[in-house]
Every structure is written in structure tokens, then in C-alpha cells.
Amino acid sequence: LLEKNMKQTVQRLVAHKVFDITIIVLILINALILGLETSANIVASYGQWLEWGHDIILVLFITEAVLKITAVAPRWRAYFGDGWNLFDFSIIVLAVIPAPGQLAMFARLARLVRVLRLISTIPELRLIVETLVRSIPSMGHVLLLMSIIFYIYAVAGYHMFHEHDPTHWRSLGISLLTLFRVVTLEDWTDV
């Protein structure tokens, strides 16, 4: 009975809006600490405090994962079957793995990945990401359409401009490159 009450309490805690807001605030604090670490003066003055901040936030993220797993126990698949929980858990595991020496830089970059957890905590962002992932198969058709349009304009550009501006339109390949420069705005004023 005590175990059942504890599980229900954890379930209510994890489902509460304040819990989600707390996690979002922790992610934002983590992002702020990462930003502060880009200043050599701040790191020289407060480097140890920033490290402690990382450690405290990591412990709180681990606590969050344990609470969420406890809330669905003993059905572990309910937690690990959700892609967003798996994403969060992977980020936590990546942050816990020790990285000495030259791998220390990768450990620091792994801290940066924690900011991506904002996507999993804000439902609107999750919806956008899920929609983008579902649209990936259709992106091939968009690329095909863009390729056809690029080809048509490259051939037309060659025929219209190759005599007047051979630098940018002397062949199909150069015409395609010129169009790419115009579309990406990379030195397009030269064209």
C-alpha cells in the first residue's frame, strides 16, 4: 500500500505543470552557464561555480529521469518506448560518461546538447520537430522540383548570357553554380 501511494505521488509530481516549468528553467540555466563559459574573464573568476552549476543541474536531470521511470514502473517500456524520453535519457547518459584528456572537449560539447532538451519539454516544439521528421520522405520530391527548376534556368541563363558574361554563364555547370550563388546570396552582387 505504501509503495502504491508513493508511486501515485511520483506520478502526480511528474504530471504537474510546475515540474515541467522547473525542468525548462533548469535547461535555460544550463544554457546560460554554457554561454557564460565563453568568456575567459568569467571562467577565470567563477569557473568553479560554473562547474558546480553543471554538476547540480546534471544531478537534477538524473533525478528527473529516475522520477519519470518510477512513475511508470514496472512498465519500463512505457518510459523507454517514448522517443522523447529516450532522447532525454541519452543526453543524460552522454553527460555522465567521463571524458579525460582530449575527449574533455567532447564532454563540454555534450553539455551543450542538454539545451536541446527544450524541444522535448515544450509540446509546441515537439510538434514542429515531429512534423519535420514526418516530412523528410517528401523532401526528396521538393529537391527534385528544385533541381528541375535550377536546370531550366541554368540552360536559359547559358543561352541568354554566355556571350555577354562568360565568367558566370560559359557552361551548364558554371550556370548552375551561378544560380546557386544567387539563391544562397553568396557573393551574388558580383553576378
Short mmCIF file of C-alpha atoms in Angstrom, two decimals:
data_model
loop_
_atom_site.label_atom_id
_atom_site.label_comp_id
_atom_site.label_asym_id
_atom_site.label_seq_id
_atom_site.Cartn_x
_atom_site.Cartn_y
_atom_site.Cartn_z
CA LEU A 1 0.00 0.00 0.00
CA LEU A 2 2.83 2.37 0.88
CA GLU A 3 4.56 1.57 -2.43
CA LYS A 4 1.35 2.24 -4.34
CA ASN A 5 0.86 5.60 -2.60
CA MET A 6 4.46 6.57 -3.29
CA LYS A 7 4.08 5.67 -6.97
CA GLN A 8 0.88 7.72 -7.23
CA THR A 9 2.61 10.67 -5.55
CA VAL A 10 5.50 10.45 -8.03
CA GLN A 11 3.03 10.20 -10.93
CA ARG A 12 1.23 13.35 -9.75
CA LEU A 13 4.56 15.14 -9.28
CA VAL A 14 5.82 14.24 -12.76
CA ALA A 15 2.50 15.19 -14.39
CA HIS A 16 2.30 18.56 -12.61
CA LYS A 17 2.83 21.71 -14.69
CA VAL A 18 5.31 23.10 -12.14
CA PHE A 19 7.53 20.05 -12.71
CA ASP A 20 7.71 20.81 -16.43
CA ILE A 21 8.35 24.50 -15.79
CA THR A 22 11.13 23.61 -13.35
CA ILE A 23 12.82 21.42 -15.97
CA ILE A 24 12.54 24.21 -18.55
CA VAL A 25 14.09 26.68 -16.09
CA LEU A 26 16.94 24.21 -15.41
CA ILE A 27 17.59 23.85 -19.14
CA LEU A 28 17.66 27.64 -19.53
CA ILE A 29 20.04 28.00 -16.57
CA ASN A 30 22.23 25.31 -18.15
CA ALA A 31 22.21 27.28 -21.42
CA LEU A 32 23.11 30.47 -19.53
CA ILE A 33 26.05 28.75 -17.82
CA LEU A 34 27.27 27.45 -21.18
CA GLY A 35 27.08 30.96 -22.58
CA LEU A 36 28.98 32.39 -19.60
CA GLU A 37 31.73 29.82 -20.18
CA THR A 38 32.56 31.50 -23.48
CA SER A 39 34.03 34.45 -21.58
CA ALA A 40 37.60 33.87 -20.40
CA ASN A 41 37.22 36.53 -17.68
CA ILE A 42 34.10 34.92 -16.22
CA VAL A 43 35.68 31.45 -16.32
CA ALA A 44 38.81 32.79 -14.60
CA SER A 45 36.73 34.39 -11.85
CA TYR A 46 33.84 31.96 -11.46
CA GLY A 47 34.99 28.74 -13.19
CA GLN A 48 34.49 26.56 -10.12
CA TRP A 49 30.97 27.93 -9.59
CA LEU A 50 30.10 27.20 -13.21
CA GLU A 51 31.36 23.61 -12.82
CA TRP A 52 29.26 23.19 -9.70
CA GLY A 53 26.28 24.57 -11.61
CA HIS A 54 26.80 21.92 -14.30
CA ASP A 55 27.08 19.18 -11.70
CA ILE A 56 23.96 20.29 -9.80
CA ILE A 57 21.92 20.54 -12.99
CA LEU A 58 23.12 17.09 -14.08
CA VAL A 59 22.06 15.62 -10.73
CA LEU A 60 18.65 17.26 -11.09
CA PHE A 61 18.28 15.87 -14.63
CA ILE A 62 19.18 12.39 -13.35
CA THR A 63 16.61 12.84 -10.57
CA GLU A 64 14.02 13.83 -13.18
CA ALA A 65 14.72 10.68 -15.20
CA VAL A 66 14.53 8.48 -12.09
CA LEU A 67 11.21 10.07 -11.09
CA LYS A 68 9.76 9.57 -14.58
CA ILE A 69 10.91 5.95 -14.66
CA THR A 70 9.50 5.40 -11.16
CA ALA A 71 6.18 6.87 -12.26
CA VAL A 72 5.73 4.15 -14.91
CA ALA A 73 7.40 1.26 -13.02
CA PRO A 74 7.33 -1.69 -13.52
CA ARG A 75 6.40 -0.96 -17.17
CA TRP A 76 9.84 0.27 -18.25
CA ARG A 77 8.81 0.19 -21.88
CA ALA A 78 6.32 2.95 -21.18
CA TYR A 79 9.28 5.23 -20.46
CA PHE A 80 11.82 3.91 -22.94
CA GLY A 81 9.19 3.39 -25.65
CA ASP A 82 8.64 7.13 -25.88
CA GLY A 83 11.19 8.65 -28.25
CA TRP A 84 11.36 11.93 -26.32
CA ASN A 85 12.12 10.15 -23.04
CA LEU A 86 14.76 8.11 -24.83
CA PHE A 87 16.23 11.33 -26.24
CA ASP A 88 16.37 12.91 -22.76
CA PHE A 89 17.83 9.76 -21.23
CA SER A 90 20.52 9.56 -23.94
CA ILE A 91 21.57 13.14 -23.26
CA ILE A 92 21.88 12.36 -19.54
CA VAL A 93 23.93 9.22 -20.19
CA LEU A 94 26.18 11.17 -22.57
CA ALA A 95 26.76 13.77 -19.86
CA VAL A 96 27.64 11.15 -17.22
CA ILE A 97 30.28 9.33 -19.29
CA PRO A 98 33.73 10.53 -18.16
CA ALA A 99 35.91 12.05 -20.85
CA PRO A 100 39.51 12.64 -19.77
CA GLY A 101 42.25 14.36 -21.74
CA GLN A 102 41.48 15.25 -25.33
CA LEU A 103 37.94 13.92 -25.02
CA ALA A 104 37.17 16.61 -22.43
CA MET A 105 36.20 18.97 -25.25
CA PHE A 106 33.56 16.47 -26.41
CA ALA A 107 32.24 16.28 -22.85
CA ARG A 108 31.85 20.05 -22.87
CA LEU A 109 30.02 19.86 -26.18
CA ALA A 110 27.78 17.15 -24.73
CA ARG A 111 26.72 19.71 -22.12
CA LEU A 112 25.60 21.91 -24.97
CA VAL A 113 23.33 19.12 -26.23
CA ARG A 114 21.37 19.43 -22.98
CA VAL A 115 19.92 22.68 -24.32
CA LEU A 116 18.16 20.57 -26.96
CA ARG A 117 16.04 19.16 -24.15
CA LEU A 118 13.93 22.30 -24.52
CA ILE A 119 12.49 20.63 -27.61
CA SER A 120 11.28 17.65 -25.60
CA THR A 121 9.82 19.75 -22.77
CA ILE A 122 7.80 22.23 -24.84
CA PRO A 123 4.90 20.47 -26.61
CA GLU A 124 4.73 23.01 -29.43
CA LEU A 125 8.39 22.44 -30.29
CA ARG A 126 7.89 18.68 -30.15
CA LEU A 127 5.02 19.01 -32.62
CA ILE A 128 7.19 21.02 -35.03
CA VAL A 129 10.05 18.50 -34.82
CA GLU A 130 7.69 15.54 -35.27
CA THR A 131 6.13 17.23 -38.30
CA LEU A 132 9.55 17.92 -39.82
CA VAL A 133 10.62 14.31 -39.28
CA ARG A 134 7.42 13.04 -40.92
CA SER A 135 8.01 15.37 -43.88
CA ILE A 136 11.54 14.07 -44.58
CA PRO A 137 10.37 11.50 -47.17
CA SER A 138 8.63 14.26 -49.11
CA MET A 139 11.78 16.37 -49.12
CA GLY A 140 13.09 14.23 -51.98
CA HIS A 141 10.24 15.49 -54.13
CA VAL A 142 11.00 19.09 -53.17
CA LEU A 143 14.64 18.56 -54.11
CA LEU A 144 13.59 17.02 -57.43
CA LEU A 145 11.34 20.01 -58.19
CA MET A 146 14.09 22.47 -57.27
CA SER A 147 16.58 20.55 -59.42
CA ILE A 148 14.27 20.73 -62.43
CA ILE A 149 13.75 24.49 -61.94
CA PHE A 150 17.50 25.05 -61.49
CA TYR A 151 18.22 23.05 -64.65
CA ILE A 152 15.71 25.03 -66.72
CA TYR A 153 17.04 28.39 -65.52
CA ALA A 154 20.67 27.31 -65.93
CA VAL A 155 20.09 26.33 -69.56
CA ALA A 156 18.13 29.53 -70.18
CA GLY A 157 20.84 31.59 -68.46
CA TYR A 158 23.52 29.95 -70.61
CA HIS A 159 21.67 30.79 -73.84
CA MET A 160 20.89 34.36 -72.79
CA PHE A 161 24.14 35.40 -71.09
CA HIS A 162 27.08 33.19 -72.13
CA GLU A 163 28.29 35.65 -74.78
CA HIS A 164 27.93 38.74 -72.55
CA ASP A 165 29.20 37.22 -69.29
CA PRO A 166 31.21 34.05 -69.94
CA THR A 167 32.66 34.15 -66.42
CA HIS A 168 29.29 33.25 -64.90
CA TRP A 169 27.45 31.53 -67.77
CA ARG A 170 30.02 29.78 -70.05
CA SER A 171 28.74 26.22 -69.42
CA LEU A 172 25.88 24.37 -67.79
CA GLY A 173 27.95 23.60 -64.67
CA ILE A 174 29.06 27.22 -64.23
CA SER A 175 25.47 28.38 -64.86
CA LEU A 176 24.23 26.06 -62.11
CA LEU A 177 26.91 27.36 -59.77
CA THR A 178 25.96 30.95 -60.59
CA LEU A 179 22.31 30.25 -59.84
CA PHE A 180 23.31 28.60 -56.56
CA ARG A 181 25.28 31.73 -55.63
CA VAL A 182 22.26 33.90 -56.37
CA VAL A 183 19.88 31.70 -54.36
CA THR A 184 22.20 31.47 -51.33
CA LEU A 185 23.14 35.18 -51.59
CA GLU A 186 26.83 34.19 -51.55
CA ASP A 187 28.59 36.99 -53.43
CA TRP A 188 25.53 37.34 -55.65
CA THR A 189 26.16 41.04 -56.23
CA ASP A 190 29.15 40.05 -58.38
CA VAL A 191 26.75 38.24 -60.71
#
